[in-house]
Amino acid sequence: MSEPVSALSNASFDGLVHVQEAGLHGMIALRGDLDSEALQSAVTNSAGVGVPAPRTVVFDGARGAAWMSPDELLVFCPYPEAGATLAQLTDALGGAHALAVDVSDARAVFEVRGPRMREVIAKLAPVDMSAAAFQPGTIRRTRFAQVAAAVWLVDDAEARIVCFRSVAPYMFALLCTAAAPGGEVGMF
Amino acid sequence: MLILECPYCGVKAEETELHGGGEAHLVRRGPDSSDDAFESYLFQRQNPKGVHFERWRHAYGCGKWFHAARCTATLEVFGTYSAQVSEPPQQIRDRIAARRPGWSWSDQG
Ligand SMILES: [Zn+2]
């Protein structure tokens, strides 16, 4: 049996913030009618959390769901449980018009932690990172320099970023560059 | 810098998160149309200095197509609205008329 490895094997960097490739996560892309009873109960039963409100995430430990678009969620679970969670979700959806796919090995997750977290992200994404505009629990799909990503705040000092696994080295290099000592802006 | 609020996800997206899709509300001409009408459908586009209706896609976001009404000269945005319409909604027309006295949708196209 081969050993699963994350995109950058938990690579980390300490500069203006702590940057860390956050390892393996179970991730299931789910598309369907988010308002439907069938999808909502399927998510509650298999993901262990309710369907998040638009532009928000809900987490209960390692399990959670992120709102990705008006008809798309990204469901999180422990990596080894992705297969079982997907099977449970698919089963619960029954005949409902929906699509659930295990994307755990097609995405990378990064953690950006420290008091200058907002400043480092603001250098890379065209998003208002002020505390008034971007609060913990909010998710925003955007771009980090040239690659697509989704970013949400765990709390006022920690952000999580999901991007395609194929661009993980690029994302890590971006974050390290933006967090290089000497690059303080003092914006937030 | 152009900022458009995506009517589907509510994100105020900056221009680089969007992909422009050209003039909105084109009427499709098929094989049974005249050559002139078909050529016009394929190639003729408005290029106004002023009020313009466009298609945009929230490419680095929810991925949805939507419509936007804006002024090409001042970059003033009159509003964004659903892609599932073939004409701008009344609310958007009213907003444009209020900002550009004398403007009317029936003068377009
Ligand atoms: Zn959108």
CSV table of C-alpha atoms and ligand atoms in Angstrom, one decimal:
chain,number,residue,atom,x,y,z
A,1,MET,CA,0.0,0.0,0.0
A,2,SER,CA,1.5,3.4,-1.0
A,3,GLU,CA,1.8,6.1,1.6
A,4,PRO,CA,-0.4,9.2,0.8
A,5,VAL,CA,1.6,12.5,1.0
A,6,SER,CA,0.4,16.0,0.8
A,7,ALA,CA,1.6,18.4,-1.9
A,8,LEU,CA,4.6,19.8,0.0
A,9,SER,CA,4.9,17.4,2.9
A,10,ASN,CA,4.0,20.0,5.5
A,11,ALA,CA,6.6,22.5,4.3
A,12,SER,CA,6.7,25.6,6.5
A,13,PHE,CA,8.3,29.1,6.6
A,14,ASP,CA,8.6,31.7,9.4
A,15,GLY,CA,8.7,35.3,8.4
A,16,LEU,CA,6.2,38.1,8.9
A,17,VAL,CA,3.7,35.2,9.5
A,18,HIS,CA,4.0,31.5,9.9
A,19,VAL,CA,3.2,29.8,6.5
A,20,GLN,CA,2.5,26.1,6.5
A,21,GLU,CA,1.3,23.6,4.0
A,22,ALA,CA,-1.4,22.1,6.2
A,23,GLY,CA,-1.1,18.4,5.2
A,24,LEU,CA,-3.7,16.0,4.0
A,25,HIS,CA,-7.4,16.9,4.3
A,26,GLY,CA,-10.5,15.0,3.1
A,27,MET,CA,-12.2,17.3,0.7
A,28,ILE,CA,-15.4,16.6,-1.3
A,29,ALA,CA,-16.7,18.9,-3.9
A,30,LEU,CA,-20.5,18.9,-3.8
A,31,ARG,CA,-22.7,20.6,-6.4
A,32,GLY,CA,-26.5,20.8,-6.3
A,33,ASP,CA,-29.4,22.8,-5.1
A,34,LEU,CA,-28.2,24.1,-1.7
A,35,ASP,CA,-31.7,25.1,-0.7
A,36,SER,CA,-33.1,21.6,-1.3
A,37,GLU,CA,-34.2,19.4,1.7
A,38,ALA,CA,-32.4,16.4,0.1
A,39,LEU,CA,-29.0,18.1,-0.1
A,40,GLN,CA,-29.3,19.8,3.3
A,41,SER,CA,-30.1,16.6,5.2
A,42,ALA,CA,-27.4,14.7,3.2
A,43,VAL,CA,-24.8,17.3,4.2
A,44,THR,CA,-25.9,17.3,7.9
A,45,ASN,CA,-25.8,13.6,8.1
A,46,SER,CA,-22.5,12.9,6.3
A,47,ALA,CA,-20.5,16.1,6.9
A,48,GLY,CA,-21.7,16.6,10.5
A,49,VAL,CA,-22.4,20.3,9.9
A,50,GLY,CA,-25.2,22.2,8.3
A,51,VAL,CA,-25.1,23.9,4.9
A,52,PRO,CA,-23.1,27.1,5.5
A,53,ALA,CA,-24.7,30.5,4.6
A,54,PRO,CA,-23.5,32.2,1.5
A,55,ARG,CA,-19.8,33.2,1.7
A,56,THR,CA,-19.2,31.4,5.0
A,57,VAL,CA,-17.7,28.3,6.4
A,58,VAL,CA,-18.8,26.1,9.2
A,59,PHE,CA,-16.5,23.7,11.1
A,60,ASP,CA,-16.8,21.3,13.9
A,61,GLY,CA,-13.2,20.0,14.4
A,62,ALA,CA,-11.9,18.5,11.2
A,63,ARG,CA,-15.3,18.2,9.8
A,64,GLY,CA,-16.9,21.2,8.0
A,65,ALA,CA,-18.3,22.7,4.9
A,66,ALA,CA,-17.3,25.8,2.9
A,67,TRP,CA,-19.7,27.7,0.6
A,68,MET,CA,-18.0,27.9,-2.8
A,69,SER,CA,-20.8,29.2,-5.0
A,70,PRO,CA,-24.6,29.4,-5.1
A,71,ASP,CA,-24.6,25.7,-6.0
A,72,GLU,CA,-21.4,24.4,-4.7
A,73,LEU,CA,-19.9,23.3,-1.3
A,74,LEU,CA,-16.5,22.0,-0.3
A,75,VAL,CA,-17.0,19.4,2.4
A,76,PHE,CA,-14.1,18.7,4.8
A,77,CYS,CA,-13.4,15.6,6.8
A,78,PRO,CA,-10.3,13.7,8.1
A,79,TYR,CA,-8.3,12.5,5.1
A,80,PRO,CA,-8.7,8.7,5.8
A,81,GLU,CA,-12.5,9.2,6.1
A,82,ALA,CA,-13.0,10.8,2.7
A,83,GLY,CA,-14.0,7.6,0.9
A,84,ALA,CA,-16.6,6.7,3.6
A,85,THR,CA,-17.9,10.3,3.8
A,86,LEU,CA,-18.3,10.4,0.1
A,87,ALA,CA,-20.2,7.1,0.0
A,88,GLN,CA,-22.4,8.3,2.8
A,89,LEU,CA,-23.1,11.6,1.1
A,90,THR,CA,-23.8,9.9,-2.3
A,91,ASP,CA,-26.1,7.4,-0.6
A,92,ALA,CA,-28.0,10.2,1.4
A,93,LEU,CA,-28.4,12.2,-1.8
A,94,GLY,CA,-30.2,9.3,-3.4
A,95,GLY,CA,-31.9,10.4,-6.6
A,96,ALA,CA,-31.4,14.1,-6.0
A,97,HIS,CA,-29.8,16.0,-8.9
A,98,ALA,CA,-26.4,16.6,-7.4
A,99,LEU,CA,-22.7,15.7,-7.9
A,100,ALA,CA,-20.2,14.7,-5.2
A,101,VAL,CA,-16.6,14.0,-6.0
A,102,ASP,CA,-13.6,13.3,-3.7
A,103,VAL,CA,-11.0,16.0,-4.5
A,104,SER,CA,-8.8,15.4,-1.5
A,105,ASP,CA,-5.8,14.6,-3.7
A,106,ALA,CA,-6.5,17.4,-6.1
A,107,ARG,CA,-6.3,20.3,-3.7
A,108,ALA,CA,-3.7,21.7,-1.3
A,109,VAL,CA,-4.4,23.5,2.0
A,110,PHE,CA,-2.2,26.3,3.5
A,111,GLU,CA,-2.2,27.9,6.9
A,112,VAL,CA,-1.1,31.5,7.3
A,113,ARG,CA,-0.8,32.5,11.0
A,114,GLY,CA,0.3,35.6,12.8
A,115,PRO,CA,-0.7,39.1,13.6
A,116,ARG,CA,0.3,40.2,10.1
A,117,MET,CA,-1.8,37.6,8.4
A,118,ARG,CA,-4.2,40.1,6.8
A,119,GLU,CA,-1.3,42.2,5.4
A,120,VAL,CA,0.4,39.2,3.8
A,121,ILE,CA,-2.8,38.1,2.1
A,122,ALA,CA,-3.7,41.6,1.0
A,123,LYS,CA,-0.4,41.7,-1.0
A,124,LEU,CA,-1.5,38.7,-3.1
A,125,ALA,CA,-5.3,38.9,-3.5
A,126,PRO,CA,-7.5,41.7,-4.7
A,127,VAL,CA,-9.6,41.4,-1.5
A,128,ASP,CA,-10.4,44.0,1.2
A,129,MET,CA,-8.7,42.3,4.1
A,130,SER,CA,-9.6,44.9,6.7
A,131,ALA,CA,-11.2,43.5,9.9
A,132,ALA,CA,-14.4,45.4,9.1
A,133,ALA,CA,-14.8,43.8,5.7
A,134,PHE,CA,-13.4,40.3,6.2
A,135,GLN,CA,-14.3,38.5,9.4
A,136,PRO,CA,-13.6,35.1,10.8
A,137,GLY,CA,-15.9,32.5,9.3
A,138,THR,CA,-16.1,34.3,6.0
A,139,ILE,CA,-14.8,32.7,2.8
A,140,ARG,CA,-13.8,34.4,-0.4
A,141,ARG,CA,-12.9,32.7,-3.7
A,142,THR,CA,-10.4,34.9,-5.5
A,143,ARG,CA,-6.9,34.7,-7.0
A,144,PHE,CA,-3.6,34.8,-5.3
A,145,ALA,CA,-1.4,36.5,-7.9
A,146,GLN,CA,-2.0,34.2,-10.9
A,147,VAL,CA,-3.8,31.2,-9.4
A,148,ALA,CA,-7.3,30.6,-8.2
A,149,ALA,CA,-7.8,30.0,-4.5
A,150,ALA,CA,-10.3,30.2,-1.7
A,151,VAL,CA,-9.4,31.8,1.6
A,152,TRP,CA,-11.2,31.9,4.9
A,153,LEU,CA,-10.3,33.2,8.4
A,154,VAL,CA,-10.3,30.7,11.3
A,155,ASP,CA,-9.8,33.6,13.7
A,156,ASP,CA,-8.2,37.1,13.6
A,157,ALA,CA,-4.7,35.7,13.4
A,158,GLU,CA,-5.2,32.6,11.2
A,159,ALA,CA,-6.2,32.1,7.6
A,160,ARG,CA,-6.6,28.9,5.6
A,161,ILE,CA,-6.2,28.8,1.8
A,162,VAL,CA,-7.2,26.1,-0.6
A,163,CYS,CA,-5.8,25.9,-4.1
A,164,PHE,CA,-5.3,23.3,-6.8
A,165,ARG,CA,-2.6,20.8,-5.7
A,166,SER,CA,-0.8,21.4,-9.1
A,167,VAL,CA,0.0,25.0,-8.1
A,168,ALA,CA,1.0,24.3,-4.4
A,169,PRO,CA,4.7,25.1,-4.9
A,170,TYR,CA,3.7,28.4,-6.6
A,171,MET,CA,1.3,29.2,-3.7
A,172,PHE,CA,4.0,28.4,-1.1
A,173,ALA,CA,6.6,30.6,-2.9
A,174,LEU,CA,4.1,33.4,-3.1
A,175,LEU,CA,3.2,33.3,0.6
A,176,CYS,CA,6.9,33.1,1.6
A,177,THR,CA,7.8,36.0,-0.6
A,178,ALA,CA,4.9,38.1,0.8
A,179,ALA,CA,5.9,37.2,4.3
A,180,ALA,CA,9.6,37.9,3.8
A,181,PRO,CA,11.2,39.8,6.7
A,182,GLY,CA,11.6,43.5,5.7
A,183,GLY,CA,8.3,43.5,3.8
A,184,GLU,CA,6.2,45.0,6.5
A,185,VAL,CA,3.5,47.4,5.3
A,186,GLY,CA,1.6,48.2,8.5
A,187,MET,CA,-1.7,48.5,6.6
A,188,PHE,CA,-3.9,46.8,9.2
B,1,MET,CA,-10.1,49.9,-11.6
B,2,LEU,CA,-13.5,48.4,-12.2
B,3,ILE,CA,-15.4,46.7,-9.4
B,4,LEU,CA,-18.6,44.8,-10.2
B,5,GLU,CA,-20.8,43.1,-7.6
B,6,CYS,CA,-21.6,39.5,-8.7
B,7,PRO,CA,-25.4,39.2,-8.5
B,8,TYR,CA,-25.0,35.5,-7.8
B,9,CYS,CA,-22.6,35.3,-4.9
B,10,GLY,CA,-22.6,38.9,-3.7
B,11,VAL,CA,-18.9,39.4,-3.9
B,12,LYS,CA,-17.6,42.8,-5.0
B,13,ALA,CA,-15.1,41.4,-7.5
B,14,GLU,CA,-12.3,43.4,-8.9
B,15,GLU,CA,-11.8,43.4,-12.7
B,16,THR,CA,-8.9,40.9,-12.6
B,17,GLU,CA,-11.2,38.3,-10.9
B,18,LEU,CA,-13.6,38.6,-13.8
B,19,HIS,CA,-13.6,37.7,-17.4
B,20,GLY,CA,-15.2,40.0,-19.9
B,21,GLY,CA,-17.7,38.4,-22.3
B,22,GLY,CA,-18.4,41.3,-24.7
B,23,GLU,CA,-21.7,43.0,-25.6
B,24,ALA,CA,-24.8,41.8,-23.8
B,25,HIS,CA,-28.3,41.1,-25.2
B,26,LEU,CA,-27.3,40.2,-28.7
B,27,VAL,CA,-30.1,38.6,-30.6
B,28,ARG,CA,-29.0,35.4,-32.2
B,29,ARG,CA,-29.4,35.0,-35.9
B,30,GLY,CA,-29.5,31.5,-37.3
B,31,PRO,CA,-29.2,29.7,-40.7
B,32,ASP,CA,-32.7,31.0,-41.7
B,33,SER,CA,-31.7,34.7,-41.4
B,34,SER,CA,-30.4,36.9,-44.2
B,35,ASP,CA,-26.7,37.1,-44.8
B,36,ASP,CA,-26.7,40.7,-43.6
B,37,ALA,CA,-28.4,39.9,-40.3
B,38,PHE,CA,-26.1,36.9,-39.7
B,39,GLU,CA,-23.0,39.0,-40.4
B,40,SER,CA,-24.3,41.7,-38.1
B,41,TYR,CA,-24.9,39.1,-35.4
B,42,LEU,CA,-21.4,37.7,-35.7
B,43,PHE,CA,-19.3,40.8,-36.2
B,44,GLN,CA,-21.2,44.1,-35.6
B,45,ARG,CA,-20.9,45.5,-32.1
B,46,GLN,CA,-21.8,48.7,-30.4
B,47,ASN,CA,-18.9,50.8,-29.2
B,48,PRO,CA,-20.5,53.6,-27.3
B,49,LYS,CA,-18.9,56.3,-25.3
B,50,GLY,CA,-21.4,56.1,-22.5
B,51,VAL,CA,-24.0,53.6,-21.4
B,52,HIS,CA,-23.1,50.0,-22.3
B,53,PHE,CA,-24.4,46.6,-21.4
B,54,GLU,CA,-21.9,43.8,-21.1
B,55,ARG,CA,-21.6,40.1,-20.1
B,56,TRP,CA,-19.0,39.2,-17.5
B,57,ARG,CA,-18.0,36.0,-15.8
B,58,HIS,CA,-17.0,35.7,-12.2
B,59,ALA,CA,-14.1,33.5,-13.3
B,60,TYR,CA,-12.0,33.6,-10.1
B,61,GLY,CA,-15.1,33.2,-7.9
B,62,CYS,CA,-18.4,31.4,-8.2
B,63,GLY,CA,-17.9,30.9,-12.0
B,64,LYS,CA,-21.3,32.4,-13.0
B,65,TRP,CA,-22.0,34.6,-15.9
B,66,PHE,CA,-23.9,37.8,-15.3
B,67,HIS,CA,-24.8,41.1,-16.9
B,68,ALA,CA,-23.5,44.6,-16.1
B,69,ALA,CA,-24.6,48.0,-17.1
B,70,ARG,CA,-21.9,50.7,-16.9
B,71,CYS,CA,-20.6,53.9,-18.6
B,72,THR,CA,-17.5,53.3,-20.8
B,73,ALA,CA,-16.5,56.9,-20.4
B,74,THR,CA,-16.6,57.3,-16.6
B,75,LEU,CA,-16.6,53.7,-15.5
B,76,GLU,CA,-19.7,54.4,-13.4
B,77,VAL,CA,-21.5,51.1,-12.8
B,78,PHE,CA,-25.3,51.4,-13.0
B,79,GLY,CA,-25.8,47.8,-11.8
B,80,THR,CA,-25.3,44.1,-12.3
B,81,TYR,CA,-28.1,41.6,-12.9
B,82,SER,CA,-29.0,38.1,-13.8
B,83,ALA,CA,-27.7,36.4,-17.0
B,84,GLN,CA,-31.1,34.8,-17.5
B,85,VAL,CA,-32.7,37.8,-19.1
B,86,SER,CA,-32.6,39.1,-22.7
B,87,GLU,CA,-33.1,42.7,-21.7
B,88,PRO,CA,-32.0,44.9,-18.8
B,89,PRO,CA,-34.5,44.8,-15.9
B,90,GLN,CA,-36.6,47.9,-15.3
B,91,GLN,CA,-34.8,48.7,-12.1
B,92,ILE,CA,-31.5,49.0,-14.0
B,93,ARG,CA,-33.1,51.1,-16.8
B,94,ASP,CA,-34.5,53.4,-14.2
B,95,ARG,CA,-31.2,53.8,-12.5
B,96,ILE,CA,-29.5,54.7,-15.8
B,97,ALA,CA,-32.3,57.1,-16.8
B,98,ALA,CA,-31.8,58.9,-13.4
B,99,ARG,CA,-28.1,59.3,-14.0
B,100,ARG,CA,-28.3,60.0,-17.8
B,101,PRO,CA,-31.4,62.1,-18.4
B,102,GLY,CA,-32.8,61.4,-21.9
B,103,TRP,CA,-31.3,57.9,-22.1
B,104,SER,CA,-33.8,55.2,-23.0
B,105,TRP,CA,-33.4,51.4,-23.6
B,106,SER,CA,-35.5,51.7,-26.8
B,107,ASP,CA,-32.9,53.9,-28.3
B,108,GLN,CA,-30.4,51.0,-28.0
B,109,GLY,CA,-29.5,48.6,-30.8
C,1,ZN,ZN,-19.9,35.3,-8.2
